[in-house]
XYZ file of C-alpha atoms in Angstrom:
194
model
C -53.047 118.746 -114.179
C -49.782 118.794 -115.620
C -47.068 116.100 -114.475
C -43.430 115.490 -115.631
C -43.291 113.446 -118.936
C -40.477 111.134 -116.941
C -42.556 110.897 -113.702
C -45.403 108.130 -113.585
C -49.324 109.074 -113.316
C -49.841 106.189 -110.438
C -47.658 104.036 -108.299
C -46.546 100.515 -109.952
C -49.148 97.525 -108.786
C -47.011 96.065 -106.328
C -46.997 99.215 -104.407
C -50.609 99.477 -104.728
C -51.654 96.198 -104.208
C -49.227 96.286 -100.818
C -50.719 99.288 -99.863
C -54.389 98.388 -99.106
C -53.047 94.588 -97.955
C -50.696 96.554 -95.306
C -53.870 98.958 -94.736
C -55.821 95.798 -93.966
C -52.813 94.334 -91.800
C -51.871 97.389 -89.818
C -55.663 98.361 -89.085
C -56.207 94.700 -87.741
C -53.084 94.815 -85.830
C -54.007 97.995 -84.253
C -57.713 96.486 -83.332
C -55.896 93.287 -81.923
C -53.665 95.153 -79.815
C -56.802 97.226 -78.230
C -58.664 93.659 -77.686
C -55.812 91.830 -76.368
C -55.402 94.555 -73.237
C -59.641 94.093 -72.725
C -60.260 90.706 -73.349
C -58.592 87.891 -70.748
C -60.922 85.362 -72.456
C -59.323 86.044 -75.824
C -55.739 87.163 -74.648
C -54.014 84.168 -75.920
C -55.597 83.812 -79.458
C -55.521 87.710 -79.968
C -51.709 87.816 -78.938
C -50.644 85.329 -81.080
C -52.658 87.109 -83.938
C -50.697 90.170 -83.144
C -47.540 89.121 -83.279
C -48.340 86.752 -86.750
C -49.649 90.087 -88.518
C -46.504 92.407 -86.752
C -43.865 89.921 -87.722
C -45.273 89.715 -91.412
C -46.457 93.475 -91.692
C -42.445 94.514 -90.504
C -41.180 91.954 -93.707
C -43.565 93.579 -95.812
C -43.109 96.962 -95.222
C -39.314 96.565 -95.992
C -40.381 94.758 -99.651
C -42.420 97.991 -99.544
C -39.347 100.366 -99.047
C -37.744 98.405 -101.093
C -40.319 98.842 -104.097
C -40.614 102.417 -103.249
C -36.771 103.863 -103.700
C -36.543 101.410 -107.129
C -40.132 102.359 -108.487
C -40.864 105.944 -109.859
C -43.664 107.709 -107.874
C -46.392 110.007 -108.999
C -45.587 113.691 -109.081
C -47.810 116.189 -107.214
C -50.836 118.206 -108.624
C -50.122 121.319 -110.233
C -51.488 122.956 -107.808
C -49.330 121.687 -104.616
C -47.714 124.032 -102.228
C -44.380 123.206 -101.126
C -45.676 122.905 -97.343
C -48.127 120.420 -98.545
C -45.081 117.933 -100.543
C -43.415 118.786 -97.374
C -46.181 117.885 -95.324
C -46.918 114.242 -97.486
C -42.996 113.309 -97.300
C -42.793 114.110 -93.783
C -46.056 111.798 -93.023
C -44.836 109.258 -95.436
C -41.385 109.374 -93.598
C -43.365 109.068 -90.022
C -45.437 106.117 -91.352
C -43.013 104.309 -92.859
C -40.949 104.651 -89.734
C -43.792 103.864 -87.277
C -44.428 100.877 -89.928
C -40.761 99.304 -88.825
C -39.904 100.205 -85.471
C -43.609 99.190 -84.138
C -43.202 95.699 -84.747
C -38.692 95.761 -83.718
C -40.087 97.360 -80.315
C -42.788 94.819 -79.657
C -40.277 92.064 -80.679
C -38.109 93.587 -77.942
C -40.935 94.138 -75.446
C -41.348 90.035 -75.892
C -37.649 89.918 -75.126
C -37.649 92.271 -71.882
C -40.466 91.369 -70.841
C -38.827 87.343 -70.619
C -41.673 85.642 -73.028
C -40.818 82.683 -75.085
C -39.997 83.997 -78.744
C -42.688 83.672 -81.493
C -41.678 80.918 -84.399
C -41.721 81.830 -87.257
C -41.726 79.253 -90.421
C -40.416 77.065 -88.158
C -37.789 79.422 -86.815
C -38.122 80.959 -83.336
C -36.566 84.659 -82.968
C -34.280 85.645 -81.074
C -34.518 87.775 -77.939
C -33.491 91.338 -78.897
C -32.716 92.441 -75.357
C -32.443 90.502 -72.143
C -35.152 90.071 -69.318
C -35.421 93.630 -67.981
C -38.768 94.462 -65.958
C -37.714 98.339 -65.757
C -36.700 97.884 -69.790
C -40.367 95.975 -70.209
C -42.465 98.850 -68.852
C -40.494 101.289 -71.298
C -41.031 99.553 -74.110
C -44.347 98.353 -73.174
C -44.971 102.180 -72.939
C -43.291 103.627 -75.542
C -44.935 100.626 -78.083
C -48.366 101.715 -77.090
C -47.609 105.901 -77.498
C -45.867 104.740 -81.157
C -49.317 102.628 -81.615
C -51.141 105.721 -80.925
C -49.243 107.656 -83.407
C -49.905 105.208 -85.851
C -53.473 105.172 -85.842
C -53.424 108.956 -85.571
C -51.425 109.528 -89.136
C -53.807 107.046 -90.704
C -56.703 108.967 -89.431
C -54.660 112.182 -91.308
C -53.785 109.810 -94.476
C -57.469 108.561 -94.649
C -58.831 112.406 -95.071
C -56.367 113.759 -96.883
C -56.845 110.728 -99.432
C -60.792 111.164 -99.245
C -60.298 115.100 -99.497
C -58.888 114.461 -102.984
C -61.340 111.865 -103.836
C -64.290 114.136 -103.123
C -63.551 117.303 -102.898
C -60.890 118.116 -104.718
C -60.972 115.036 -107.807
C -57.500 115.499 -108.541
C -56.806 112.190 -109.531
C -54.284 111.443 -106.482
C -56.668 109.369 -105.158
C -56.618 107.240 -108.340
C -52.680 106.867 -108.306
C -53.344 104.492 -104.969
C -56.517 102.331 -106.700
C -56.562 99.073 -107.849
C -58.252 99.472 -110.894
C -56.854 100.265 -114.463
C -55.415 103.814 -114.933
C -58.465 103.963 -118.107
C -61.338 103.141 -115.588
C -59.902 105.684 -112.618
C -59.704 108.596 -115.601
C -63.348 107.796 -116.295
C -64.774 107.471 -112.749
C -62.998 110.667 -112.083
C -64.395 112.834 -115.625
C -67.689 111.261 -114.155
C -67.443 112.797 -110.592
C -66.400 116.587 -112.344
C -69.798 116.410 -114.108
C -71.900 116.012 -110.982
């Protein structure tokens, strides 16, 4: 595989390491949000769980952005067609996007919807919007489709990413791991023997 001498082999650590701790934080989010709809036992706990891990996973994901534009990225494989880099900075674009306005529209549902605002550190948000039943349901609605959405690119991110890892053994799995760059090479030149 052949990459640009200017273009890194594997994003920095803080990407990675934000990566599988938003992975972690999104999936549980997602799995909260199912429970708290099922569960009037648990409502209470599982809502405030919810909007802890929204509020922290919509800071984090604009470090994220942040570390993204100033940090070089990988290049693709040699062997990527230009509807597949299309394809990867389209769902990157839709993930990141889903990422932010998930947890602004569920802020905003808390506002329609006329719910006291979450604190946070000691500091209690504002309402985004004012008391609106009608605006509620929307957002209620449209924060559920998004949620959806969300899950659904994972589900496309997670195969993709285990494609390479198994099938293909590219290495682009390896630009995402936590490990050293050394013990990724030699996991993948043992997977190309088998």
């Amino acid at each position: 595989m052949k990459r640009s001498e200017s273009r890194a082999t594997r994003y920095n650590l803080v990407g990675r390491m934000f990566h599988w701790l938003m992975a972690i934080m999104v999936l549980s989010t997602l799995f909260v949000g199912v429970g708290m709809t099922s569960s009037l036992q648990w409502r209470p706990l599982l809502l405030n769980t919810h909007l802890l891990l929204g509020v922290s996973i919509f800071a984090l994901v604009i470090v994220r952005i942040v570390n993204r534009l100033t940090s070089p990225s990988p290049g693709h494989p040699e062997d990527f067609a230009p509807w597949q880099a299309l394809g990867l900075a389209l769902a990157h674009l839709a993930l990141y996007a889903l990422m932010t306005a998930l947890p602004l529209v569920g802020w905003a549902l808390l506002s329609a919807g006329g719910y006291p605002m979450p604190t946070v550190l000691g500091w209690a948000l504002p309402p985004l919007v004012k008391a609106d039943p009608q605006l509620y349901s929307i957002l209620h609605q449209a924060h559920e489709i998004m949620a959806y959405g969300l899950f659904g690119l994972i589900l496309i991110h997670l195969a993709a990413a285990l494609v390479h890892a198994w099938i293909k053994k590219d290495g682009v799995f390896s630009r995402m791991t936590i490990g050293s760059q050394a013990e990724n090479v030699q996991a993948r030149a043992a997977n190309t023997t088998d």
